Amino acid sequence: MPLLKSWVETANAADHPFPLNNLPYGVFSIGDQEPRCGVAIGDLILDCQAAEAAGLLVLGEDALFDVPYWNGIMEAGPQTWAALRARLTEILGAGSTEQAAAEACLVIAAGATLHMPFQVREYTDFYAGRQHAENMGSILRGGPELPPNWLHIPIGYNGRASSVVVSGTPIRRPLGQTKAPDAAMPSFGPCKRLDIELEMGAIVGTPCEMGAPITTAQADDMIFGYVLLNDWSARDIQGWEYQPLGPFQGKAFGTSISPWIVTKDALEPFRTEVPPRTKELLPYLSESKPGLYDIELQVLMQPKSTDQASVVATTNYNRLYYSAAQQLTHHAVGGCGMNAGDLLGSGTISGPNKSEFGSLMELSWAGREPFALDNGETRTFIEDGDTMTLRANAMGDGFTIGFGDCAGEILPALDDPFTRN
């Protein structure tokens, strides 16, 4: 598919992340204005509430844009999703007879504050990157052997929806309990091995009932769109707590997502196959069409001492071993009901080369191999004041599909509240 031309000139640049081919969904505010739904087009945002009031976006008898989140559109179902995208393409496309009316509903994106684009109902994080899983095995257990179940099922755990925040929200260094290998007792204090995990998040748009398994085709139809996701990780807290039940406090203090939901329709031209299988999957996980996407990913790190961000890793979404549809299918197969607004983290996305590792745990090999930044500083894990940024772009024929940055600055830990006089 080539670039779709818009009368919004900035949307026609080959390297702009928000062309007419994209039309990602977010929530924004200007000044003291209440947050509202918007669609990014070039350097502008279409105010959906204003467009609905002006009669440009009429998708049913009831108003859908009178709330500051996209869950209502999700719950309206795939027919409404398709109708909305077709209508947006019509009014924002080159030659539109409704340009003047639409122009009145546009605001400059540079002056907007971006908010959480949807209400997260539940959050599940998976472990679907094979290279990451093998790297973690080598780091923690001395060899790349995978757990016996890893090549058969998408492994995941239920996380904290209350800790999911939009890009730009600072993250406080967590306090917690850790134990040094040679210590007789654990100790309490700030996390010393703070990390990121480069992930994509799939957003469930339509529900399935409790007790009703779904196929991978049904699961793919249920997905509304995708965001970048940073699963902040306190490695030392996690390392002490995770046996036998897995992550808890080491993952509960913050998960950042990018502010724009890129719809599945926008990503259709970039579908690609999952990697070859080492072991054949059980039939319920088989897919009738490619489940991954060709999306280029970056991790950037910027110390507080400089305005220069360093690219520390570059990889691709197609490195995953399991697709979001397979993850969603496995999540529901035992009878777990899924909701509109559920968020599924892909798991850390790493490639075979060190430059493609999607966590600092891998890049520094558990702190044993510091890596250099462009300003001459070195890091093993994240220091206070560091800003971590994830970026994603899918490169089309004369256009780019972008997600917007997923960024967060690390604030110092609070003083120990349990030792105050």
XYZ file of C-alpha atoms in Angstrom:
421
model
C 0.000 0.000 0.000
C 1.422 3.442 -0.922
C 1.082 6.688 1.027
C -2.518 7.916 1.305
C -2.492 11.645 0.617
C -4.077 14.083 3.054
C -4.868 17.783 2.820
C -2.903 18.062 6.101
C 0.448 18.676 4.442
C 2.669 17.462 7.302
C 0.962 14.068 7.095
C 2.394 13.514 3.607
C 6.073 13.477 4.609
C 7.583 10.013 4.178
C 9.209 10.108 7.616
C 6.291 11.561 9.593
C 4.896 9.014 12.070
C 1.248 10.034 11.647
C 0.182 9.907 7.971
C -3.344 9.185 6.778
C -2.318 5.512 6.658
C -1.931 5.540 10.451
C -4.672 7.590 12.209
C -3.751 6.507 15.760
C -6.127 7.117 18.672
C -5.215 9.031 21.826
C -6.551 11.308 24.556
C -5.385 14.920 24.818
C -6.092 18.257 26.471
C -5.198 21.862 25.709
C -4.552 24.111 28.700
C -7.310 23.711 31.295
C -9.545 21.838 28.857
C -10.933 18.513 30.011
C -9.208 15.535 28.319
C -10.930 14.208 25.196
C -10.389 11.655 22.453
C -8.311 12.660 19.459
C -6.784 11.269 16.273
C -3.245 12.196 15.237
C -2.808 13.411 11.656
C 0.533 14.980 10.768
C 1.410 17.664 13.328
C -2.245 18.079 14.303
C -4.891 16.298 16.366
C -8.505 15.938 15.305
C -10.740 16.664 18.307
C -13.244 13.795 18.100
C -15.664 15.343 20.563
C -15.796 18.525 18.489
C -16.061 16.528 15.259
C -18.949 14.502 16.664
C -20.729 17.671 17.804
C -20.230 19.162 14.315
C -21.811 16.111 12.682
C -18.551 14.928 11.088
C -18.313 11.722 13.157
C -21.740 10.163 13.604
C -21.356 6.446 14.274
C -24.688 5.641 15.877
C -27.617 7.053 17.779
C -25.604 7.661 20.952
C -22.544 9.878 21.425
C -19.313 7.878 21.573
C -16.864 10.703 22.199
C -18.346 12.232 25.337
C -15.776 10.429 27.535
C -11.961 10.793 27.689
C -11.037 7.227 26.743
C -11.441 4.849 23.797
C -13.138 1.979 25.634
C -16.560 3.004 24.338
C -15.391 2.704 20.739
C -13.826 -0.670 21.555
C -17.075 -1.948 23.040
C -19.021 -0.776 19.968
C -17.294 -3.571 18.033
C -15.328 -4.162 14.826
C -18.011 -2.780 12.499
C -17.809 0.560 14.291
C -13.988 0.415 14.226
C -14.070 -0.032 10.449
C -16.699 2.675 9.963
C -14.701 5.159 12.044
C -11.493 4.527 10.140
C -13.272 4.844 6.796
C -14.925 8.090 7.888
C -11.651 9.590 9.164
C -9.939 8.678 5.893
C -12.770 10.342 3.993
C -12.771 13.668 5.835
C -8.976 13.953 6.196
C -8.031 12.657 2.737
C -6.896 14.852 -0.122
C -9.847 16.296 -2.016
C -12.266 16.001 0.906
C -15.362 18.167 0.480
C -15.485 18.532 4.285
C -12.029 20.029 4.774
C -13.281 23.344 6.128
C -15.498 21.685 8.741
C -12.677 19.338 9.770
C -10.147 22.179 10.003
C -12.304 23.749 12.702
C -11.847 20.578 14.804
C -8.039 20.421 14.554
C -5.557 21.502 17.218
C -1.770 21.753 17.116
C -0.262 18.631 18.664
C 2.777 20.480 20.057
C 0.512 22.383 22.460
C -1.365 19.347 23.732
C -0.932 17.244 26.849
C -1.382 13.534 26.192
C -3.172 11.277 28.657
C -3.877 7.561 29.063
C -5.675 6.589 25.838
C -7.891 3.935 27.429
C -8.952 2.540 30.772
C -6.903 -0.595 31.461
C -9.240 -3.284 32.779
C -6.668 -6.034 33.379
C -2.968 -6.339 32.567
C -1.126 -9.538 31.670
C 2.559 -9.684 30.816
C 3.997 -12.507 28.709
C 7.482 -13.931 28.214
C 7.357 -14.528 24.454
C 10.816 -13.483 23.264
C 12.978 -16.560 22.798
C 16.307 -14.734 22.677
C 15.457 -12.880 25.886
C 14.404 -16.117 27.600
C 17.621 -17.838 26.537
C 19.723 -14.859 27.600
C 18.080 -14.790 31.021
C 18.703 -18.509 31.361
C 22.387 -18.003 30.600
C 22.648 -15.095 33.040
C 20.748 -16.677 35.916
C 21.347 -20.406 35.453
C 24.546 -20.649 33.430
C 23.014 -21.904 30.177
C 20.446 -20.929 27.520
C 18.145 -23.854 28.207
C 14.480 -22.890 28.172
C 11.942 -24.049 30.760
C 10.339 -27.334 29.640
C 7.023 -25.660 28.832
C 8.400 -22.604 26.989
C 8.285 -24.009 23.439
C 4.709 -25.243 23.962
C 2.790 -22.366 25.605
C 3.002 -18.578 25.866
C 4.121 -18.089 29.480
C 2.663 -15.084 31.313
C 1.614 -13.640 34.656
C -1.161 -11.304 35.799
C 0.191 -7.828 36.541
C -1.138 -4.598 38.026
C -3.487 -2.537 35.850
C -3.346 0.241 38.479
C 0.360 0.803 37.745
C 0.007 1.292 33.973
C 0.776 4.936 33.101
C 1.122 7.013 29.943
C 4.445 8.068 28.460
C 6.001 11.043 30.234
C 4.882 9.958 33.697
C 7.920 9.859 36.033
C 8.628 6.512 37.703
C 9.756 6.419 41.315
C 12.619 4.032 42.122
C 10.923 1.344 44.191
C 11.729 0.313 47.728
C 11.740 -3.360 48.540
C 13.342 -6.383 50.097
C 16.472 -7.872 48.537
C 19.056 -10.420 49.567
C 22.714 -10.497 48.603
C 24.014 -13.981 47.719
C 26.407 -14.038 50.694
C 24.036 -12.427 53.204
C 22.374 -14.388 55.986
C 19.311 -12.134 56.007
C 17.519 -9.950 53.439
C 17.671 -6.158 53.671
C 15.262 -3.323 52.871
C 15.964 -0.297 50.712
C 15.893 1.211 47.226
C 16.217 -1.025 44.184
C 19.832 -1.054 42.976
C 19.305 -2.925 39.693
C 16.543 -0.987 37.972
C 15.794 -2.078 34.417
C 13.463 -1.710 31.444
C 11.895 -4.282 29.165
C 11.183 -3.378 25.557
C 7.711 -4.717 24.745
C 4.640 -4.164 22.611
C 1.190 -4.108 24.199
C -1.903 -5.550 22.501
C -5.246 -4.042 23.542
C -8.288 -6.319 23.670
C -11.202 -4.514 22.027
C -14.045 -7.015 22.277
C -14.665 -9.371 25.210
C -15.086 -13.110 25.446
C -17.179 -14.797 28.103
C -15.823 -16.682 31.068
C -15.733 -20.390 30.258
C -15.693 -19.844 26.471
C -12.357 -20.620 24.726
C -11.524 -18.760 21.509
C -9.551 -19.588 18.378
C -6.510 -17.621 17.221
C -8.620 -16.207 14.376
C -11.215 -14.981 16.870
C -8.457 -13.620 19.089
C -6.938 -11.671 16.206
C -10.357 -10.151 15.464
C -10.692 -9.136 19.124
C -7.512 -7.019 19.149
C -8.247 -3.303 18.817
C -4.694 -2.026 18.465
C -1.163 -1.846 19.795
C 1.014 0.410 21.955
C 4.651 0.426 22.954
C 5.111 -0.926 26.474
C 7.951 -0.581 28.984
C 7.734 -3.187 31.730
C 9.929 -1.463 34.334
C 11.694 -4.139 36.384
C 13.464 -4.119 39.740
C 15.840 -7.011 39.106
C 17.213 -7.356 42.643
C 13.738 -7.283 44.214
C 12.488 -9.696 41.550
C 15.424 -12.051 42.033
C 14.672 -12.518 45.732
C 10.895 -12.816 45.486
C 10.141 -14.695 42.283
C 10.452 -18.294 43.488
C 8.107 -20.100 43.509
C 5.254 -17.894 42.233
C 7.007 -15.464 39.878
C 7.117 -11.648 39.661
C 5.368 -9.520 42.260
C 6.784 -6.284 43.733
C 9.651 -6.240 41.252
C 7.128 -5.591 38.459
C 4.236 -3.831 40.237
C 5.619 -0.284 40.623
C 5.204 0.933 37.035
C 4.425 -0.002 33.434
C 4.598 2.747 30.802
C 2.753 2.780 27.473
C 2.943 5.068 24.455
C 0.096 7.618 24.175
C -1.272 6.603 20.756
C -3.132 3.377 19.972
C -2.064 2.195 16.519
C -4.945 0.170 15.144
C -4.619 -3.309 13.766
C -5.903 -2.009 10.405
C -2.993 0.442 10.177
C -0.555 -2.443 10.736
C -2.078 -4.894 8.247
C 0.505 -4.148 5.483
C 3.280 -5.152 7.891
C 2.104 -8.630 8.921
C 4.860 -11.221 9.000
C 5.259 -14.827 10.060
C 6.385 -15.987 13.475
C 9.837 -17.661 13.545
C 10.170 -21.371 12.668
C 8.984 -23.690 15.419
C 11.421 -25.910 17.273
C 8.487 -28.028 18.441
C 5.044 -28.264 16.849
C 2.392 -26.369 18.795
C -0.855 -27.956 19.877
C -3.686 -27.315 17.375
C -5.482 -24.656 19.433
C -2.454 -22.337 18.975
C -2.185 -22.732 15.194
C -2.690 -19.568 13.128
C -4.336 -19.171 9.730
C -2.431 -15.963 8.901
C 0.838 -14.293 9.928
C 0.616 -13.116 13.534
C 3.536 -10.717 13.937
C 4.399 -7.347 12.374
C 7.545 -5.857 10.852
C 8.022 -2.968 13.295
C 11.462 -1.477 13.960
C 12.133 -0.811 17.653
C 14.648 1.322 19.557
C 15.700 1.803 23.190
C 17.221 5.177 24.115
C 18.843 6.266 27.377
C 19.429 9.877 28.432
C 21.218 10.822 31.649
C 20.091 13.987 33.451
C 23.561 15.451 32.842
C 22.996 15.798 29.093
C 20.299 16.628 26.546
C 21.676 13.881 24.311
C 19.905 10.510 24.228
C 21.900 7.436 23.234
C 20.442 4.566 21.244
C 21.416 1.493 23.257
C 19.432 -1.179 21.377
C 17.653 -1.637 18.046
C 15.512 -4.672 17.227
C 12.185 -5.677 15.625
C 8.774 -6.861 16.800
C 9.131 -9.868 14.473
C 11.672 -11.378 16.890
C 8.876 -12.695 19.125
C 8.125 -16.420 19.231
C 4.400 -16.082 19.983
C 1.931 -13.598 18.472
C -0.565 -11.514 20.441
C -3.387 -13.656 19.019
C -1.713 -16.803 20.338
C -1.191 -15.165 23.721
C -4.828 -14.085 23.888
C -6.035 -17.534 22.817
C -3.952 -19.250 25.478
C -5.105 -16.723 28.089
C -8.749 -17.618 27.427
C -8.420 -21.352 26.721
C -8.934 -22.430 30.319
C -12.075 -20.320 30.666
C -10.677 -16.912 31.644
C -13.033 -14.173 30.455
C -11.390 -11.247 28.645
C -12.581 -7.638 28.739
C -12.554 -4.666 26.398
C -9.564 -2.692 27.632
C -7.425 -5.644 28.728
C -3.731 -5.081 28.009
C -1.363 -7.896 26.988
C 2.375 -7.215 27.204
C 4.371 -9.167 24.625
C 7.374 -9.915 26.777
C 10.857 -8.520 26.187
C 11.812 -8.323 22.519
C 15.464 -9.177 21.888
C 17.388 -10.284 18.819
C 20.438 -12.556 18.488
C 23.028 -9.755 18.601
C 23.948 -7.725 21.678
C 22.828 -4.537 19.908
C 19.320 -6.062 19.795
C 18.944 -6.891 23.488
C 15.729 -5.353 24.870
C 16.732 -5.022 28.532
C 19.718 -3.625 30.435
C 19.997 -6.944 32.268
C 21.032 -8.424 28.920
C 22.980 -5.427 27.620
C 25.183 -5.341 30.744
C 24.988 -9.106 31.289
C 23.637 -8.663 34.825
C 25.940 -5.718 35.502
C 29.175 -7.513 34.638
C 29.718 -5.706 31.307
C 29.037 -1.923 31.508
C 28.021 -0.298 28.224
C 28.953 3.203 27.020
C 26.649 6.106 26.200
C 27.349 8.731 23.552
C 28.409 11.333 26.152
C 31.102 9.033 27.582
C 29.188 7.864 30.635
C 28.702 4.164 31.259
C 25.781 2.227 32.685
C 24.871 -1.209 33.904
C 21.400 -0.370 35.209
C 19.300 2.806 35.388
C 20.455 5.647 37.627
C 18.282 8.356 39.180
C 17.512 11.088 36.664
C 17.937 8.804 33.641
C 15.161 8.931 31.068
C 14.419 5.756 29.143
C 12.585 6.028 25.820
C 11.159 3.340 23.534
C 10.391 4.098 19.870
C 8.698 2.115 17.109
C 8.196 2.643 13.389
C 6.839 0.454 10.607
C 8.270 1.546 7.265
C 5.849 1.466 4.317
C 5.972 2.496 0.661
C 6.640 6.219 1.080
C 5.186 6.453 4.589
C 5.937 5.648 8.228
C 3.606 4.252 10.893
C 4.761 5.590 14.279
C 3.550 5.054 17.821
C 4.889 8.120 19.601
C 7.555 7.850 22.283
C 7.130 5.697 25.374
C 9.304 7.572 27.876
C 9.813 7.867 31.602
C 12.316 9.535 33.925
C 13.445 7.723 37.058
C 12.971 9.689 40.279
C 14.934 8.887 43.454
C 13.411 6.464 45.917
C 11.504 7.890 48.862
C 13.275 8.000 52.183
C 12.728 4.788 54.119
C 9.363 5.500 55.813
C 9.881 2.754 58.359
C 12.990 4.177 60.061
C 11.793 7.764 60.653
C 11.657 9.066 64.186
